[in-house]
PDB file of C-alpha atoms in Angstrom:
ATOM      1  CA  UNK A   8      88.006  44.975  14.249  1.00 49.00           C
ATOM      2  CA  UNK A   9      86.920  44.563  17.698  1.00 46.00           C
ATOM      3  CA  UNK A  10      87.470  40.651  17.814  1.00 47.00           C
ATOM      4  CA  UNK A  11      90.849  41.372  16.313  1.00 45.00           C
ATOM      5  CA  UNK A  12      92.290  43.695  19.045  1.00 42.00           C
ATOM      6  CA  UNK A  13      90.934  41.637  21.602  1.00 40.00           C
ATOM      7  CA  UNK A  14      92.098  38.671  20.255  1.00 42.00           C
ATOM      8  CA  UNK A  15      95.713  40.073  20.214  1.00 45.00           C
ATOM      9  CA  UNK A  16      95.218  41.674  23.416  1.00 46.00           C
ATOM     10  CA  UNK A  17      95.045  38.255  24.642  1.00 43.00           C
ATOM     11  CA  UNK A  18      97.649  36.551  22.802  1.00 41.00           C
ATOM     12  CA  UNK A  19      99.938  39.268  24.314  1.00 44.00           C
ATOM     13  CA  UNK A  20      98.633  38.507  27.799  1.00 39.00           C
ATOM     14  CA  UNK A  21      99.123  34.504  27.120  1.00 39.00           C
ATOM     15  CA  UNK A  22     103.102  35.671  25.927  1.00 36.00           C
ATOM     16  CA  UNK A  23     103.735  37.565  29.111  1.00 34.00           C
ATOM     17  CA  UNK A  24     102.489  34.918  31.075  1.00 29.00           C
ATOM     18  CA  UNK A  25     104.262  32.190  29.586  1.00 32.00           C
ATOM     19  CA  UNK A  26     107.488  34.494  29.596  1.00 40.00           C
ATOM     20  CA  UNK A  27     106.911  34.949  33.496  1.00 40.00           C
ATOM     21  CA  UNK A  28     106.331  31.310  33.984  1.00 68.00           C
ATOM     22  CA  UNK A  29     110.057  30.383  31.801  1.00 85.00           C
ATOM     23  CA  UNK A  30     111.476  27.937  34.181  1.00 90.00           C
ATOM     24  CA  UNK A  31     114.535  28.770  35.783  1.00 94.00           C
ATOM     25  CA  UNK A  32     115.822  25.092  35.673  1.00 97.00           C
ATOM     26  CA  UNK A  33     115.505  21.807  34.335  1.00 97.00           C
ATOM     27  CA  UNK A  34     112.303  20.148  34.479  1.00 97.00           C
ATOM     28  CA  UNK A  35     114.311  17.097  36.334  1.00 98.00           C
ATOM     29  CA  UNK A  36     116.174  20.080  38.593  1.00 98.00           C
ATOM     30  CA  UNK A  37     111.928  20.358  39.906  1.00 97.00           C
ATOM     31  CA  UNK A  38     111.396  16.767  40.042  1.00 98.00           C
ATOM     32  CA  UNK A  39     114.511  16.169  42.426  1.00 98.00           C
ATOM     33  CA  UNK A  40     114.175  18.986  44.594  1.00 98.00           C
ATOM     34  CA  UNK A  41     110.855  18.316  44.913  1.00 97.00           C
ATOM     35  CA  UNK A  42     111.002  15.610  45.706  1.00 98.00           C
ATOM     36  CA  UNK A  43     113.827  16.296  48.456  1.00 98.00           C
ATOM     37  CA  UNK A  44     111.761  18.842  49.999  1.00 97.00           C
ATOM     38  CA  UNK A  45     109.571  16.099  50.960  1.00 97.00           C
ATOM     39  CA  UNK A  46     112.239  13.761  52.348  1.00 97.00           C
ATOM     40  CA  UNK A  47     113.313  13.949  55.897  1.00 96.00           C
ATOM     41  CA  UNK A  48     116.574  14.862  57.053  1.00 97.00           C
ATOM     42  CA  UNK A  49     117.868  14.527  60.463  1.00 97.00           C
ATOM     43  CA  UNK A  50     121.050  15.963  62.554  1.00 98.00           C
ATOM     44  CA  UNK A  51     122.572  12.217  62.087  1.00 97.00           C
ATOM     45  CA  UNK A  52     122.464  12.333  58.155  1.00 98.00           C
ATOM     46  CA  UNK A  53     125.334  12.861  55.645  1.00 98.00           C
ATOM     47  CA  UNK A  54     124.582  14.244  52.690  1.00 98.00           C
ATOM     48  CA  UNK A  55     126.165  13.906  49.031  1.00 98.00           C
ATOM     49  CA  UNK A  56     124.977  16.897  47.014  1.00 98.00           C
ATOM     50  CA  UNK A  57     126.016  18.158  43.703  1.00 98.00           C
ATOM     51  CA  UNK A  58     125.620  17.324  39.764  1.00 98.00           C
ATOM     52  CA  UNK A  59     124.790  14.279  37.984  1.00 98.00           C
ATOM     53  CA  UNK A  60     127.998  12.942  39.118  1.00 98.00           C
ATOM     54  CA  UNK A  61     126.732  13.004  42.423  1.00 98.00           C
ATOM     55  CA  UNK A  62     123.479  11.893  41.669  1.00 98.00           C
ATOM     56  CA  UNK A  63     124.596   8.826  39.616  1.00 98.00           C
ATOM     57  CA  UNK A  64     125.963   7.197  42.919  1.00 98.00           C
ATOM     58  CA  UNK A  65     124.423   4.927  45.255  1.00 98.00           C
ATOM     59  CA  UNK A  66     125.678   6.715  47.962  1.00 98.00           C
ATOM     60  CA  UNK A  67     123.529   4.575  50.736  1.00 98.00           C
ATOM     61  CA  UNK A  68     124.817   1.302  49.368  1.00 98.00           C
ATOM     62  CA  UNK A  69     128.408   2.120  48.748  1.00 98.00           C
ATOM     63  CA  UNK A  70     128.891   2.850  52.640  1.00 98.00           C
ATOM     64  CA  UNK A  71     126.010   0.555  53.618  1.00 97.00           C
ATOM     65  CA  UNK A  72     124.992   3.001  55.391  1.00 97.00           C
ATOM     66  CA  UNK A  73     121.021   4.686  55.656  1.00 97.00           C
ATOM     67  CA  UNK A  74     122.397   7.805  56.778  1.00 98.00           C
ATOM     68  CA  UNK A  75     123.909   8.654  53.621  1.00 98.00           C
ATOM     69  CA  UNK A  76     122.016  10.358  51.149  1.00 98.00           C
ATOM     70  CA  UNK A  77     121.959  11.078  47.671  1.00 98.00           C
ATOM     71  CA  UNK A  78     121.069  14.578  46.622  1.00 98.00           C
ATOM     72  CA  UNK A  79     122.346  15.080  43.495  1.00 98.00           C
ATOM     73  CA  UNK A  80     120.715  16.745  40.432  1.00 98.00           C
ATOM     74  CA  UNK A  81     121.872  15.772  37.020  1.00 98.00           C
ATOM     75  CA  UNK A  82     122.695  19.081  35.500  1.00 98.00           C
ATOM     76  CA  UNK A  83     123.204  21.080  38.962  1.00 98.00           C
ATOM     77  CA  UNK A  84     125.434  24.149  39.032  1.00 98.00           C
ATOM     78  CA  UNK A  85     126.537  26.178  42.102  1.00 98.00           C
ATOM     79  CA  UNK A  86     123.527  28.437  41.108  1.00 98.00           C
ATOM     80  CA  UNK A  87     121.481  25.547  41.273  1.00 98.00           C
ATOM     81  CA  UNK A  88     122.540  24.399  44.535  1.00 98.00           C
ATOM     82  CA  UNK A  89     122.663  27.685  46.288  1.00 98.00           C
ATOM     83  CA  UNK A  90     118.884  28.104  45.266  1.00 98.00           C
ATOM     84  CA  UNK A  91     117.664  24.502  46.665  1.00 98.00           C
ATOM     85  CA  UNK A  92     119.827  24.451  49.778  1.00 98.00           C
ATOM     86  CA  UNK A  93     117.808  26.158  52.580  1.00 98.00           C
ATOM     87  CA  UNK A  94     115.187  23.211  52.519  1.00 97.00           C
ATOM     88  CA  UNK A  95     118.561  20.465  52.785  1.00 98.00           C
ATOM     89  CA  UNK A  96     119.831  22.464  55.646  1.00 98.00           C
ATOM     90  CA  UNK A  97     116.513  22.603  57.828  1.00 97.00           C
ATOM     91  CA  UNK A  98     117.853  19.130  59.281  1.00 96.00           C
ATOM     92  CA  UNK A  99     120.817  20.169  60.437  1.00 98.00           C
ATOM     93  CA  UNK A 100     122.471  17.495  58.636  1.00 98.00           C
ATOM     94  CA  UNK A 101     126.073  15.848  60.640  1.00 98.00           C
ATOM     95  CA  UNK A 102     127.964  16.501  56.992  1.00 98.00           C
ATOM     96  CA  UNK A 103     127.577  17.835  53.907  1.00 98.00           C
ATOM     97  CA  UNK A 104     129.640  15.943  50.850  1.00 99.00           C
ATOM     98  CA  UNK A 105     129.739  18.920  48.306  1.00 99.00           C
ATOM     99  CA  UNK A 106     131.036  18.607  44.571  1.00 99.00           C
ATOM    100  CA  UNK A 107     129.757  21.065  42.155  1.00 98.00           C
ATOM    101  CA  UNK A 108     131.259  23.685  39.313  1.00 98.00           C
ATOM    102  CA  UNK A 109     131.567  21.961  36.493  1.00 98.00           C
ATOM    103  CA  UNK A 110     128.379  22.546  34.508  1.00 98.00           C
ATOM    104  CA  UNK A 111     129.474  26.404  34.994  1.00 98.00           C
ATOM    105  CA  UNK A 112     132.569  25.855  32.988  1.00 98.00           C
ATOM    106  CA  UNK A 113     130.600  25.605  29.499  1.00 97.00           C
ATOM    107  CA  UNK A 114     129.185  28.776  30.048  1.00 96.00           C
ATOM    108  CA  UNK A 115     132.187  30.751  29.415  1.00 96.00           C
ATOM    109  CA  UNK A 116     132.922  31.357  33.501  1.00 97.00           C
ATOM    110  CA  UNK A 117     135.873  31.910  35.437  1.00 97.00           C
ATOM    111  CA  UNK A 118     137.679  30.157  37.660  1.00 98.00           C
ATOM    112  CA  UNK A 119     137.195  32.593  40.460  1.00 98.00           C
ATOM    113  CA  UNK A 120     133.441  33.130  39.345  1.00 98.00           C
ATOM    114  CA  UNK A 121     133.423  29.689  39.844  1.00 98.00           C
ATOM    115  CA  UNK A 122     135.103  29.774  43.350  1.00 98.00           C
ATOM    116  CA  UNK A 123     132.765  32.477  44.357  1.00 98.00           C
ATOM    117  CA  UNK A 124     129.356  30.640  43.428  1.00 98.00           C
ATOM    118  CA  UNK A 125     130.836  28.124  45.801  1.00 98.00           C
ATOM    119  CA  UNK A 126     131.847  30.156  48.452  1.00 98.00           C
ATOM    120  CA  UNK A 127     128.245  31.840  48.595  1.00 98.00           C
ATOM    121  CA  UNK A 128     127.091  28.129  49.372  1.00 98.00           C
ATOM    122  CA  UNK A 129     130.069  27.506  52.082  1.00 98.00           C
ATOM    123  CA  UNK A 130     128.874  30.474  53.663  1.00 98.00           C
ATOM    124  CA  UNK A 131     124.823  29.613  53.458  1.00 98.00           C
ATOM    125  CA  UNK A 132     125.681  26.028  55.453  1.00 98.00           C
ATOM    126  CA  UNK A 133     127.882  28.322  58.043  1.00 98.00           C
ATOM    127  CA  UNK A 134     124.783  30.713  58.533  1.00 98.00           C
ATOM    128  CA  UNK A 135     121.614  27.848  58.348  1.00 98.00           C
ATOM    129  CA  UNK A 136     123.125  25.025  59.760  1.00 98.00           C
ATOM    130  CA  UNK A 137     126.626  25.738  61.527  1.00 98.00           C
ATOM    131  CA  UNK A 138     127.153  22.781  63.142  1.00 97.00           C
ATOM    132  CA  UNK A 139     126.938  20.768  59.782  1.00 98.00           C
ATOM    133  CA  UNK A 140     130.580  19.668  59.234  1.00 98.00           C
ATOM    134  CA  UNK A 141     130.957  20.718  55.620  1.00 98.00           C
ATOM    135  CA  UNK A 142     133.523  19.210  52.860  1.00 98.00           C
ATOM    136  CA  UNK A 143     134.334  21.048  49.839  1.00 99.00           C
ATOM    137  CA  UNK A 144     135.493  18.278  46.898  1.00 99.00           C
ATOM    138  CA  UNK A 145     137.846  19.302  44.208  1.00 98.00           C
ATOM    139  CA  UNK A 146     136.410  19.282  40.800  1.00 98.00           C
ATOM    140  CA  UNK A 147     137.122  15.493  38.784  1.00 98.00           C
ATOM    141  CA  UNK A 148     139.322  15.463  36.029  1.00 98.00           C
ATOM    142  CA  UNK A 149     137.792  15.365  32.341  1.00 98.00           C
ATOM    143  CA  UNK A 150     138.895  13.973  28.780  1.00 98.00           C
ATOM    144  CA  UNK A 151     137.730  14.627  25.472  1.00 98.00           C
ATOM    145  CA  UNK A 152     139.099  11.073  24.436  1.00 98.00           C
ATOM    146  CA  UNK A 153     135.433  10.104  23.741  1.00 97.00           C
ATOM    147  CA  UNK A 154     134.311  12.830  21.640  1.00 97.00           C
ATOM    148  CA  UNK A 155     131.677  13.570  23.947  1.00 98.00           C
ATOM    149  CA  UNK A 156     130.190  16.326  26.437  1.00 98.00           C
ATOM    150  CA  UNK A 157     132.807  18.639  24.601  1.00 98.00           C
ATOM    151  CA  UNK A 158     131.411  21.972  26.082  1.00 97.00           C
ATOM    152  CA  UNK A 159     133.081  20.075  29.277  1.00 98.00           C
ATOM    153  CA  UNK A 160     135.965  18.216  28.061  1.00 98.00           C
ATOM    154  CA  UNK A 161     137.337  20.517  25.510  1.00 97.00           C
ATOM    155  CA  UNK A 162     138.132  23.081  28.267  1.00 97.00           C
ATOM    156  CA  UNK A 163     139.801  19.984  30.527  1.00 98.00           C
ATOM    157  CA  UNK A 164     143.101  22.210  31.347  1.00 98.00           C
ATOM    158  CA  UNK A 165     140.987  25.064  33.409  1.00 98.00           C
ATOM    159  CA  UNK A 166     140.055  22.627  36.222  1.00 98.00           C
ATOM    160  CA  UNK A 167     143.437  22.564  38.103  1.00 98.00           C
ATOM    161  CA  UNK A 168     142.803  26.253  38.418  1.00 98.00           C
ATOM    162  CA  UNK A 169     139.289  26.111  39.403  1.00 98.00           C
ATOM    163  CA  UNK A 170     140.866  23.886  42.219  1.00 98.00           C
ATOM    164  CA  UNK A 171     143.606  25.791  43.262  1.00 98.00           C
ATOM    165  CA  UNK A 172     141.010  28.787  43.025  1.00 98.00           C
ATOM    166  CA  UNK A 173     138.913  26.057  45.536  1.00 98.00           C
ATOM    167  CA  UNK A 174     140.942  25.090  48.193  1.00 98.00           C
ATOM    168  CA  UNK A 175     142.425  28.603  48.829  1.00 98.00           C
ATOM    169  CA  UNK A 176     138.971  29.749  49.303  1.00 98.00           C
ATOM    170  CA  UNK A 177     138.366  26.899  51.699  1.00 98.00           C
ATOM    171  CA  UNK A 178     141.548  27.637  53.582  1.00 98.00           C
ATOM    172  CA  UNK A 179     140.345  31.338  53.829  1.00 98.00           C
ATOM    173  CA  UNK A 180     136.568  29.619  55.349  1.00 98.00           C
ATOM    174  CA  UNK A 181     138.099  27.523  57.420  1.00 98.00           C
ATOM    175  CA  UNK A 182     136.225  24.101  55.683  1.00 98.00           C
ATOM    176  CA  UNK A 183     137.629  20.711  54.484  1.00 98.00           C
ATOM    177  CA  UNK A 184     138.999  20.428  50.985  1.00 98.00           C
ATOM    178  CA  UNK A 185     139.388  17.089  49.566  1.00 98.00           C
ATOM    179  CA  UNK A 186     141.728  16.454  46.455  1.00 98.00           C
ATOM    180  CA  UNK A 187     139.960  13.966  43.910  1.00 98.00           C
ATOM    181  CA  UNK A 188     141.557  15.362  41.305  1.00 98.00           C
ATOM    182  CA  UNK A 189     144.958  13.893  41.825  1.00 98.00           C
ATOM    183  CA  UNK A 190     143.762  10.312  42.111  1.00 98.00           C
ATOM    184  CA  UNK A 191     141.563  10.637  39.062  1.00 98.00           C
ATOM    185  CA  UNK A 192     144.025  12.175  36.500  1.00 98.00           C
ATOM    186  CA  UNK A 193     146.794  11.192  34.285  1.00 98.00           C
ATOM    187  CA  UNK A 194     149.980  12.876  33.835  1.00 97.00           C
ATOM    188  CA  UNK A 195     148.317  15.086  31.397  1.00 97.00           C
ATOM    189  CA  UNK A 196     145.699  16.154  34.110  1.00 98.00           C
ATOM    190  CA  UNK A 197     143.183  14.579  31.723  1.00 98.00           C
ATOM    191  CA  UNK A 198     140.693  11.676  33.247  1.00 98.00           C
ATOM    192  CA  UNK A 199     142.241   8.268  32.855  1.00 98.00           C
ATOM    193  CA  UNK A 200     139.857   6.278  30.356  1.00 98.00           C
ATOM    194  CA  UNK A 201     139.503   3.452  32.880  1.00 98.00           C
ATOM    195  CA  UNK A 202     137.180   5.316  35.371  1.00 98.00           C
ATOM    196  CA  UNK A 203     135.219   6.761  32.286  1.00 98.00           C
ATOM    197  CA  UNK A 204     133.238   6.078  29.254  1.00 98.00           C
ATOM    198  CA  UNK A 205     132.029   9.415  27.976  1.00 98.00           C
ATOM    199  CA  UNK A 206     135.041  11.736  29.333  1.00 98.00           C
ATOM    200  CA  UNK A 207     132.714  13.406  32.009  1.00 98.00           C
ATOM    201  CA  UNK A 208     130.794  10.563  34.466  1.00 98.00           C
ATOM    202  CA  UNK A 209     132.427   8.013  36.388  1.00 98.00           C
ATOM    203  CA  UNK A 210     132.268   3.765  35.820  1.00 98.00           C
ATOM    204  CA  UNK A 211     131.714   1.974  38.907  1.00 98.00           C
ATOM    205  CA  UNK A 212     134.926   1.482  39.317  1.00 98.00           C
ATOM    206  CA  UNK A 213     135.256   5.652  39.731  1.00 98.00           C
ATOM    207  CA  UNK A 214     132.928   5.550  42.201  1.00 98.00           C
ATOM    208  CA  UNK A 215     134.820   2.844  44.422  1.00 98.00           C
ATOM    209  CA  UNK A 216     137.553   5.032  44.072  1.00 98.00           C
ATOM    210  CA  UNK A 217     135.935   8.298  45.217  1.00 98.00           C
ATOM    211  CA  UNK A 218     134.304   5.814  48.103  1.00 98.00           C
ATOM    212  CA  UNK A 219     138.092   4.848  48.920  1.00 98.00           C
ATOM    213  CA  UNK A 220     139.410   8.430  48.856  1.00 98.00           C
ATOM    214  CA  UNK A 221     136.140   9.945  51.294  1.00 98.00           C
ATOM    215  CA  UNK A 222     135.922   7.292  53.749  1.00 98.00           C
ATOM    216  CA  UNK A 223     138.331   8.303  56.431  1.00 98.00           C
ATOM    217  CA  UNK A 224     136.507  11.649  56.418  1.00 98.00           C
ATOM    218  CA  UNK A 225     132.779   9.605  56.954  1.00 97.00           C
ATOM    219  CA  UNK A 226     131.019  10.037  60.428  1.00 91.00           C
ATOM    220  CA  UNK A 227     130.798   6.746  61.886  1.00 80.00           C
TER     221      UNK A 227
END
């Protein structure tokens, strides 16, 4: 009878331990920002951070430029950001590329909860690195023509608010706001099938676009 209450005793202990150690993120949300805690960044750099969008560009090679750096998480969400930003900032990085928000829209949230999550991060780069010129990036059109990613693409008509919610909060911080949006959608507002094969991520020819739309806004 002993064994047995020890026995559970233990089990219990191995639950509550395993409960406290529940990861908060992905395990590839720890392998990234890992491994960008151990990559330098200097006062000359420009970084791209957000969501897999973000991370599926090669943001060095599209601008052929070293200074520009990639650090996107597949998966990311303003949450996600906000938590792994301090250790981006202690460079004091020239600009910040930011494009995050929609991996909170399948989890039921507002537009304005949204906006908010983002604002908390506007106002972390104003506080930790203040000289960091900082652009806030509308949200990219989706589709649901492919069937696919439909926790996203189902709820397609909710972005134009989320970026109208966007740039009046940037107006009211005083930050860029940069419409890609506009250049990526149809007439519906959906994402025209030529920059997409799954209705969420961009072809290369998406990201050529988004290259063409940023540049005059790149620190030479």
């Amino acid at each position: 009878m002993k064994k047995l209450i020890f026995l559970l005793c233990c089990l219990a202990a191995n639950i509550s331990l395993f409960g406290q150690a529940t990861p908060k993120y992905s395990t590839y949300y720890y392998q990234r920002a890992t491994l960008f805690e151990q990559l330098p960044v200097s006062a000359d750099d420009i970084l791209f951070i957000g969501n897999s969008i973000t991370d599926g560009g090669e943001w060095s090679e599209l601008f052929n430029n070293p200074h520009v750096k990639n650090r996107g998480i597949s998966g990311d969400t303003t949450e996600g950001v906000y938590d792994r930003l301090s250790v981006l900032l202690k460079g004091q990085p020239a600009q910040i590329f930011l494009l995050i928000g929609i991996n909170n829209v399948p989890r039921g949230e507002s537009a304005n909860n949204i906006t908010e999550s983002i604002r908390n991060i506007v106002k972390k780069v104003k506080a930790e690195s203040p000289h960091t010129e900082l652009f806030v990036q509308s949200l990219l059109p989706v589709t649901p023509h492919y069937k696919m990613f439909e926790e996203h693409t189902s709820r397609w008509q909710m972005i134009p608010d989320i970026n109208r919610a966007i740039r009046q909060m940037t107006q009211e911080e005083h930050v860029t706001y940069i419409d890609l949006f506009s250049h990526f959608a149809d007439e519906q507002g959906q994402m025209k099938t030529e920059y997409t094969n799954d209705g969420l991520h961009l072809l290369g020819k998406g990201y050529l676009l988004w290259k063409t739309i940023i540049t005059p806004y790149i620190k030479k």
